[in-house]
Amino acid sequence: MTAAGPSTAPPAEVLREAGRRRTFAVISHPDAGKSTVTEALALHARVISQAGAVHGKAGRRGVVSDWMELEKARGISITSAALQFAYRDAVVNLLDTPGHADFSEDTYRVLAAVDSAVMLLDAAKGLEPQTLKLFDVCRHRGIPVITFVNKWDRPGRDALELCDELVERIGLQPMPLTWPVGEAGDFRGVLDRRDGHFTRYSRTAGGATAAGEDRLPPARAEAEEGARWTRAVEESELMSASGGDFDRERFLAASATPVLFGSAVLNFGVRHLLDLLVELAPRPEPRRDVEARPRALDAPFSAFVFKVQTGMDPSHRDQVAFARVCSGVFERGMVVTNATTGRPFATKYAQQVFGQHRSTVDTAYPGDVIGLVNATALRVGDTLHTGRPAVRFPGLPSFAPAHFAVARPADLSRAKQFRRGIDQLESEGVVQVLRSLRRGEGSPVFAAVGPMQFEVAAYRLDTEFKSPVRLERLPYTVARRLPDPDHRAVVDSRGSEVLTRADGTHLALFTDSTALAVLRRLHPEVTLEPLVAGGE
Ligand code: GDP
């Protein structure tokens, strides 16, 4: 396919294909089982022949990703892209949210490209810090969330208590679709709350294939499971009494969450999750442009870049821009316009990338993610489109940083390259760059959501700009927006510091929340606004 220009796909086809898409990400704390769930979903949908082939992680069965020296050294993956598979009549796009040590702004940005999220909880732990941060972003963006309580095969907390935690800590109404039969550690199956039947699970060897399932009517379930069944029924009735029956409108409005119980490692509950995604999760909707006009799904092609990855292929340093399709059809070879620069961009090389897997994309529809290779001119937040008039989607927000470091050139004779490198990293959103008169142009402060961003920035300054950097960590962990710059002097004098981002936002940095509280008490006249994790 080398034809240039807008696609000629009929609108009905675009609408039909968009309607089949379910584009989501898994949000979780490290070790809750995200990789295992991803593998289990892929296994059910049969995109790969053996569990473990999806993720390259040191010590796991997968292939250790080796496209970047930095990655090799750390044995982790810092790429994020989409895994696409067919399930029933749907096409599911699972976007990877980097976690673990590689937690960074990219993790948040992925959530700008999804239509729903699966919040994965460890049954023994419930809501954990990283889950909360990511949930914050979902809430801020109004992304509907499905909750999957994982590891029910192991001793854990009480199901009712886990549901209460959702209401009490994050104000999210749980609407369980299934209820576990047997407490955590004694997982027999689930009560399907929509029809009252029992789905009984049986283990298969190593959990390597889909779990064995029987469906039993309530009377038989009671006869076979006795007290376990009656307890599940009673608890399910308690949930009904406290507003826990499924209501799709509330799910789509992101004020309530359907909940499922399962065990990814045994593949228990994974089919329910896929069915839920296909039947109830939102499909792509027209995205609003900068003037808040919705771009119809069957309008000419448009997409926005939510991630740019450099150096994925060690043999020739390339740059891949990941874009989510918003309207129309993408066909490889198309010439699209970058709305930011007005320049044409030829999409000769387009790929789907997930972990170590790359395959060429020829056609993509709204909801799909394409990886555009050799996209050196593309930046995070750019809009791509065909046809006239031009369309521009709002840029991606920047997020509340929690790690800070002063950056100085290690080699003063390379100061010019150093500045150029920093401008480049800033424009790509690799790190946020903060400056102040006090610190001067020569020593800006890098701000990041996760410390891995510093390593990527340092690596790139060194290898691409031949200007090694000396990074000196600052003791701050909390950032607030200071709307009135006149208060800068007051804040600066209390052992905290005010710096300014390129977009003009003044950020007040504090060592911790106690330092922030002290300033608030001493200077109630100073307004400090939270920088929501979900951006501004
Ligand atoms: P991630 O860090 O969220 O990607 O978590 P992993 O998928 O790597 O899982 C972390 C650990 O939990 C691994 O040892 C998994 O085998 C284990 N694990 C994941 N899901 C389950 C489950 O349902 N039950 C049990 N018992 N262990 C699980």
XYZ file of C-alpha atoms and ligand atoms in Angstrom:
564
model
C 0.000 0.000 0.000
C 1.780 3.120 -1.165
C -1.097 5.347 -2.168
C -0.876 8.839 -0.773
C -3.755 11.013 0.266
C -6.942 10.488 2.182
C -8.448 7.053 2.451
C -11.430 6.128 0.396
C -12.871 3.695 2.959
C -16.638 4.126 3.126
C -17.888 5.805 6.321
C -20.043 2.794 7.207
C -16.945 0.615 7.340
C -15.125 3.086 9.593
C -18.087 3.280 11.973
C -18.446 -0.492 12.046
C -14.745 -1.020 12.731
C -14.611 1.739 15.370
C -17.629 0.149 17.068
C -15.688 -3.121 17.416
C -12.745 -1.457 19.191
C -12.190 -1.656 22.934
C -9.110 0.321 23.879
C -8.013 0.100 27.493
C -5.055 -0.056 29.868
C -4.437 -1.940 33.110
C -3.641 0.263 36.096
C -2.067 -1.400 39.102
C 0.666 -1.360 41.690
C 3.788 -3.425 40.928
C 3.253 -7.139 41.622
C -0.535 -7.011 41.586
C -0.315 -9.204 38.477
C -0.495 -6.886 35.470
C 1.865 -8.968 33.344
C 0.078 -12.143 34.344
C -3.335 -10.679 33.488
C -2.002 -9.394 30.167
C -0.706 -12.834 29.332
C -3.949 -14.461 30.426
C -6.057 -12.099 28.309
C -3.859 -12.684 25.314
C -4.035 -16.407 25.933
C -7.819 -16.388 25.997
C -7.931 -14.409 22.819
C -5.292 -16.658 21.299
C -2.902 -14.103 19.900
C 0.088 -15.944 21.210
C 0.633 -19.631 21.589
C 2.192 -19.739 25.029
C 1.726 -17.617 28.105
C 4.856 -15.661 28.868
C 5.640 -14.590 25.355
C 4.272 -11.098 25.747
C 6.429 -9.318 28.245
C 10.156 -9.221 28.341
C 11.105 -8.956 31.983
C 14.253 -10.180 33.632
C 13.652 -13.434 35.439
C 10.409 -14.138 33.619
C 9.748 -16.512 30.801
C 9.622 -13.738 28.221
C 12.434 -12.464 26.104
C 14.455 -9.761 27.749
C 14.066 -6.660 25.693
C 17.368 -5.468 24.342
C 16.733 -2.469 22.186
C 18.324 0.017 24.491
C 21.515 -0.380 26.459
C 19.853 1.227 29.415
C 17.080 -1.307 29.318
C 19.529 -4.149 29.030
C 21.363 -2.991 32.099
C 18.177 -2.728 34.102
C 16.395 -5.731 32.658
C 13.177 -3.815 32.350
C 11.059 -2.548 29.571
C 10.546 1.150 29.123
C 8.503 0.960 25.990
C 4.792 1.335 26.005
C 2.572 0.376 23.189
C -0.449 -1.694 22.375
C -1.255 -5.364 22.193
C -4.065 -6.008 19.772
C -6.208 -9.113 19.678
C -9.571 -10.275 18.467
C -12.139 -11.571 20.937
C -15.665 -12.562 19.891
C -16.569 -9.907 17.340
C -14.448 -7.205 18.996
C -10.931 -5.965 18.443
C -9.275 -5.343 21.790
C -6.368 -2.907 22.138
C -4.538 -3.289 25.429
C -2.168 -0.373 25.962
C 0.840 -1.025 28.122
C 1.323 1.240 31.121
C 4.944 1.057 32.215
C 5.148 0.455 35.944
C 7.788 -0.684 38.384
C 10.993 1.321 38.303
C 10.068 2.728 34.893
C 6.984 4.515 36.206
C 7.093 7.880 34.492
C 5.042 10.528 32.756
C 4.620 8.080 29.887
C 2.623 5.868 32.208
C 0.149 8.676 32.728
C 0.134 9.754 29.087
C -1.023 6.323 27.995
C -4.252 7.060 29.844
C -4.921 9.911 27.408
C -5.200 7.290 24.686
C -7.642 4.797 26.257
C -11.418 4.611 26.497
C -11.467 2.620 29.740
C -9.127 1.176 32.358
C -8.951 -2.051 34.321
C -7.895 -1.393 37.903
C -6.136 -4.483 39.139
C -6.073 -5.073 42.895
C -4.184 -7.699 44.835
C -6.821 -9.395 47.019
C -4.499 -9.268 50.007
C -3.584 -5.611 49.573
C -6.477 -3.680 48.073
C -5.720 -0.153 46.909
C -1.980 0.564 46.822
C -0.088 3.838 46.189
C 0.648 3.468 42.473
C -2.892 2.274 41.793
C -4.198 5.365 43.549
C -1.982 7.691 41.494
C -3.135 6.137 38.253
C -6.743 6.072 39.386
C -6.451 9.810 40.035
C -5.576 10.330 36.391
C -8.559 8.215 35.301
C -10.854 10.183 37.557
C -9.490 13.478 36.278
C -10.081 12.418 32.682
C -13.436 10.755 33.400
C -12.206 7.344 32.229
C -14.578 4.495 33.180
C -12.832 1.944 35.403
C -13.417 -1.796 35.722
C -12.034 -3.357 38.921
C -10.481 -6.814 38.870
C -9.629 -8.274 42.283
C -6.754 -10.631 41.525
C -5.040 -13.487 43.403
C -8.257 -14.815 44.964
C -6.547 -18.232 44.999
C -4.377 -16.970 47.841
C -5.356 -15.937 51.365
C -6.409 -12.324 51.296
C -8.933 -9.847 52.544
C -12.654 -10.118 52.801
C -14.608 -9.325 49.605
C -17.006 -6.949 51.385
C -14.112 -5.145 53.026
C -12.373 -4.665 49.657
C -15.596 -3.212 48.227
C -15.949 -0.874 51.223
C -12.438 0.363 50.647
C -13.373 1.565 47.154
C -16.201 3.690 48.524
C -14.345 4.975 51.545
C -10.972 5.792 50.045
C -11.769 6.879 46.507
C -15.513 7.439 46.544
C -16.090 4.867 43.828
C -19.271 2.775 44.118
C -18.477 -0.921 43.548
C -20.964 -2.845 41.389
C -19.731 -6.443 41.512
C -20.800 -8.471 38.493
C -19.479 -11.626 40.095
C -19.057 -12.563 43.737
C -16.477 -15.077 44.929
C -17.634 -18.434 46.248
C -15.113 -19.502 48.852
C -12.985 -16.999 50.707
C -9.632 -15.801 49.383
C -7.370 -18.848 49.366
C -10.301 -21.248 48.834
C -11.507 -20.108 45.421
C -14.285 -22.364 44.105
C -15.822 -20.100 41.529
C -18.053 -17.071 41.264
C -21.705 -16.246 41.652
C -22.786 -14.417 38.510
C -24.846 -11.632 40.062
C -26.699 -10.933 36.842
C -28.405 -14.335 36.600
C -27.687 -15.973 39.970
C -25.790 -18.920 38.446
C -22.583 -20.429 39.737
C -19.485 -20.513 37.525
C -17.344 -23.255 39.006
C -13.661 -23.248 38.149
C -11.348 -26.179 37.901
C -7.608 -25.947 37.617
C -5.810 -26.876 34.462
C -2.162 -27.863 34.368
C -0.062 -24.859 35.297
C -2.889 -22.539 34.301
C -1.372 -22.590 30.823
C -4.691 -22.853 29.043
C -8.064 -21.273 29.707
C -9.561 -22.381 33.032
C -12.114 -25.179 33.149
C -15.565 -23.777 33.840
C -18.954 -25.311 34.649
C -22.158 -23.364 34.976
C -24.505 -24.553 37.695
C -27.995 -23.302 38.586
C -28.390 -21.915 42.146
C -30.015 -25.057 43.615
C -27.150 -27.247 42.477
C -24.606 -24.701 43.600
C -26.128 -24.757 47.067
C -26.206 -28.536 47.136
C -22.542 -28.753 46.187
C -21.004 -25.777 47.940
C -23.266 -25.521 51.007
C -22.301 -22.712 53.380
C -19.854 -21.203 50.900
C -22.677 -20.692 48.430
C -25.152 -19.300 50.982
C -22.539 -16.874 52.248
C -21.860 -15.662 48.704
C -25.602 -15.188 48.138
C -26.007 -13.270 51.405
C -23.029 -11.031 50.713
C -24.255 -10.394 47.186
C -27.624 -9.331 48.643
C -25.819 -6.959 50.993
C -24.144 -5.407 47.971
C -27.537 -4.955 46.291
C -28.832 -3.243 49.418
C -25.939 -0.777 49.347
C -26.382 0.342 45.733
C -24.044 -2.275 44.281
C -26.204 -3.451 41.367
C -24.864 -2.842 37.916
C -25.823 0.406 36.241
C -24.047 1.065 32.943
C -24.695 4.790 33.031
C -22.883 5.109 36.336
C -19.994 3.053 35.003
C -19.692 5.224 31.898
C -19.924 8.352 34.055
C -16.984 6.938 36.055
C -18.818 7.254 39.374
C -19.139 3.492 39.874
C -17.053 0.496 38.893
C -18.032 -3.028 37.904
C -16.005 -5.464 40.028
C -14.839 -8.967 39.156
C -12.979 -11.486 41.294
C -10.389 -13.810 39.824
C -6.975 -15.342 39.698
C -4.927 -14.420 36.667
C -2.331 -17.085 37.315
C -5.039 -19.794 37.159
C -7.003 -17.961 34.443
C -10.019 -17.810 36.747
C -12.264 -14.868 35.949
C -10.311 -13.796 32.893
C -13.089 -14.759 30.484
C -15.541 -12.700 32.529
C -13.186 -9.751 32.200
C -12.974 -10.109 28.423
C -16.749 -10.501 28.133
C -17.261 -7.420 30.250
C -14.889 -5.397 28.092
C -16.616 -6.491 24.920
C -20.185 -6.119 26.192
C -19.989 -3.091 28.443
C -16.794 -1.094 28.053
C -17.026 2.094 25.999
C -16.059 2.120 22.350
C -14.217 5.029 20.722
C -16.175 8.279 20.792
C -15.635 11.379 18.666
C -12.686 13.228 20.218
C -13.016 16.942 20.843
C -10.558 19.269 19.139
C -8.974 22.390 20.671
C -12.192 24.279 19.999
C -14.215 21.538 21.716
C -15.784 20.408 18.429
C -16.161 16.634 18.296
C -14.341 15.055 15.356
C -16.756 12.511 13.864
C -15.362 8.981 13.799
C -15.943 8.794 10.054
C -14.280 12.154 9.323
C -10.971 11.931 7.422
C -8.065 10.330 9.287
C -6.867 11.978 12.484
C -4.712 10.789 15.383
C -2.668 12.215 18.217
C 0.795 11.265 19.393
C 0.844 10.156 23.035
C 4.339 8.760 23.256
C 7.649 9.117 21.470
C 10.293 6.467 21.919
C 13.854 6.927 20.760
C 16.436 4.289 20.050
C 14.272 1.171 20.097
C 16.304 -0.526 17.422
C 20.002 -0.678 18.327
C 21.098 -1.345 14.731
C 19.913 2.039 13.505
C 18.835 4.658 15.933
C 15.241 5.285 15.140
C 12.424 7.136 16.759
C 8.941 5.718 17.009
C 5.942 7.938 17.649
C 2.891 6.150 19.016
C -0.381 7.668 17.925
C -3.953 6.804 18.709
C -6.299 6.942 15.749
C -9.289 9.214 16.448
C -11.129 9.253 13.135
C -11.058 7.756 9.684
C -8.821 4.985 8.421
C -5.068 4.859 8.613
C -3.447 3.186 5.665
C 0.256 2.639 5.572
C 1.893 4.855 2.998
C -0.547 7.671 3.560
C 0.847 11.167 3.667
C -0.572 12.925 6.710
C -0.221 16.482 7.942
C 1.292 17.320 11.307
C -1.101 20.007 12.528
C 1.537 21.519 14.817
C 3.996 22.314 12.039
C 1.706 22.150 9.010
C 4.272 19.812 7.435
C 3.489 16.585 5.602
C 4.611 13.294 7.113
C 4.908 10.144 4.996
C 3.880 7.050 6.951
C 5.908 4.544 5.046
C 6.816 2.578 8.133
C 4.029 1.900 10.571
C 4.123 -0.797 13.166
C 2.394 -2.282 16.099
C 4.812 -2.677 18.923
C 4.264 -4.507 22.152
C 7.190 -5.525 24.287
C 9.499 -7.290 21.907
C 6.925 -7.879 19.233
C 6.679 -5.716 16.169
C 4.456 -6.239 13.227
C 3.643 -4.017 10.299
C 0.358 -2.182 10.363
C -1.380 -1.712 7.053
C -4.731 -0.451 8.213
C -5.928 1.015 11.482
C -9.261 2.382 12.687
C -10.379 4.691 15.495
C -9.223 3.270 18.823
C -6.135 1.591 17.346
C -2.559 2.562 18.119
C 0.033 2.905 15.394
C 3.784 3.186 15.882
C 5.275 5.513 13.282
C 8.908 4.720 12.641
C 11.509 7.384 11.734
C 9.169 9.983 13.151
C 11.889 12.401 14.224
C 9.641 15.383 13.541
C 6.805 14.204 15.797
C 6.307 15.249 19.423
C 4.044 14.102 22.201
C 0.716 15.892 21.812
C 0.989 16.439 18.026
C -2.119 15.907 15.919
C -1.862 14.124 12.567
C -4.599 14.347 9.996
C -5.556 14.177 6.355
C -7.989 16.388 4.510
C -9.075 19.948 5.122
C -9.723 21.857 7.270
C -6.898 21.021 9.657
C -7.806 19.539 13.037
C -5.898 19.928 16.287
C -6.576 18.004 19.459
C -5.662 19.488 22.833
C -2.055 18.814 23.838
C -1.345 16.310 26.585
C -1.171 17.781 30.079
C 1.966 17.690 32.157
C 1.746 15.859 35.453
C 2.653 16.519 39.069
C 6.354 15.726 39.436
C 7.672 14.107 42.609
C 11.412 13.855 41.846
C 13.766 16.754 41.203
C 17.421 17.096 40.229
C 19.674 19.975 39.189
C 21.289 19.357 35.815
C 24.749 20.699 35.012
C 26.995 19.944 32.043
C 29.804 17.623 33.086
C 31.913 19.039 30.267
C 31.732 22.830 30.142
C 33.114 22.944 26.599
C 29.880 21.200 25.499
C 27.564 23.774 27.090
C 25.918 24.636 23.774
C 25.108 21.002 22.971
C 23.910 20.640 26.556
C 21.378 23.445 26.117
C 20.254 22.091 22.775
C 19.826 18.628 24.273
C 17.792 19.942 27.155
C 15.519 21.878 24.812
C 14.986 18.708 22.825
C 14.213 16.553 25.882
C 11.857 19.215 27.162
C 9.988 19.448 23.867
C 9.626 15.670 23.784
C 8.379 15.635 27.362
C 11.143 13.258 28.519
C 11.468 15.363 31.681
C 9.921 18.652 32.747
C 12.491 21.440 32.910
C 12.184 24.082 35.617
C 14.202 27.260 35.826
C 14.697 30.149 38.209
C 16.689 33.370 38.200
C 18.470 32.209 41.307
C 19.760 29.021 39.692
C 20.429 30.582 36.306
C 20.124 29.233 32.745
C 23.160 26.976 33.103
C 21.670 24.762 35.804
C 18.018 23.998 35.189
C 16.097 21.589 37.413
C 14.731 18.365 35.937
C 11.366 17.350 37.362
C 9.893 13.895 36.877
C 7.046 11.662 37.903
C 9.453 8.719 38.267
C 13.268 8.714 38.659
C 13.650 6.548 35.560
C 13.000 9.690 33.517
C 16.302 11.118 34.818
C 18.180 8.074 33.630
C 16.638 8.293 30.188
C 17.430 12.032 30.008
C 21.043 11.509 31.141
C 21.521 8.641 28.728
C 20.257 10.686 25.814
C 22.290 13.808 26.667
C 25.357 11.635 26.759
C 24.795 9.510 23.659
C 22.881 11.844 21.340
C 24.259 15.228 22.306
C 27.674 14.095 23.502
C 27.169 16.276 26.518
C 27.230 14.213 29.689
C 25.224 15.640 32.539
C 25.861 15.793 36.264
C 22.608 15.362 38.131
C 22.302 16.381 41.732
C 19.119 15.213 43.400
C 17.133 17.798 45.341
C 15.318 16.834 48.528
C 11.835 17.868 47.325
C 8.959 15.429 46.868
C 5.872 17.632 46.770
C 4.986 20.262 44.158
C 2.189 22.831 44.238
C 1.204 25.500 41.777
C 1.799 29.054 42.980
C -0.722 31.149 41.053
C 0.506 34.490 42.427
C 4.225 34.918 41.641
C 4.340 37.829 44.100
C 4.349 35.208 46.843
C 7.521 33.712 45.481
C 9.698 35.478 48.063
C 7.620 34.165 50.975
C 7.697 30.587 49.751
C 11.371 30.709 48.763
C 12.350 31.841 52.221
C 10.842 28.849 54.051
C 13.345 26.191 52.962
C 11.286 25.459 49.916
C 11.799 26.750 46.428
C 9.857 28.272 43.554
C 10.742 27.414 39.967
C 9.060 28.141 36.675
C 8.165 25.713 33.915
C 8.380 26.666 30.222
C 4.563 26.912 30.060
C 4.762 29.718 32.642
C 3.500 27.681 35.613
C 5.217 28.572 38.890
C 5.851 25.472 40.980
C 6.537 25.642 44.706
C 8.565 22.629 45.846
C 8.576 21.195 49.356
C 10.558 18.416 50.964
C 7.360 16.747 52.187
C 3.761 17.399 53.139
C 4.820 18.544 56.635
C 6.921 21.348 55.150
C 3.928 22.321 53.027
C 1.638 22.300 56.084
C 4.063 24.508 58.018
C 4.131 27.103 55.262
C 0.337 27.026 55.062
C 0.055 27.651 58.777
C 2.574 30.490 58.822
C 1.309 32.092 55.625
C -2.387 31.415 55.155
C -2.469 34.275 52.641
C -0.420 32.285 50.115
C -2.532 30.306 47.654
C -1.071 26.938 46.687
C -3.005 24.731 44.314
C -2.571 21.004 43.896
C -1.091 19.834 40.634
C -3.400 16.899 40.127
C -1.679 13.682 39.214
C -3.953 13.768 36.188
C -2.423 16.930 34.857
C -3.900 20.378 34.651
P 3.082 -7.060 37.763
O 4.272 -6.544 38.481
O 1.844 -6.338 38.170
O 3.228 -7.182 36.284
O 2.854 -8.520 38.354
P 3.207 -9.946 37.773
O 2.202 -10.351 36.749
O 4.639 -9.983 37.402
O 2.910 -10.833 39.065
C 3.622 -10.668 40.267
C 3.678 -11.980 40.995
O 2.355 -12.362 41.387
C 4.195 -13.115 40.122
O 4.976 -13.962 40.933
C 2.929 -13.821 39.664
O 3.127 -15.175 39.382
C 2.028 -13.629 40.865
N 0.615 -13.640 40.494
C -0.007 -12.919 39.535
N -1.319 -13.202 39.500
C -1.533 -14.115 40.468
C -2.696 -14.799 40.930
O -3.807 -14.640 40.456
N -2.498 -15.650 41.987
C -1.295 -15.872 42.552
N -1.235 -16.725 43.558
N -0.188 -15.260 42.131
C -0.308 -14.387 41.113
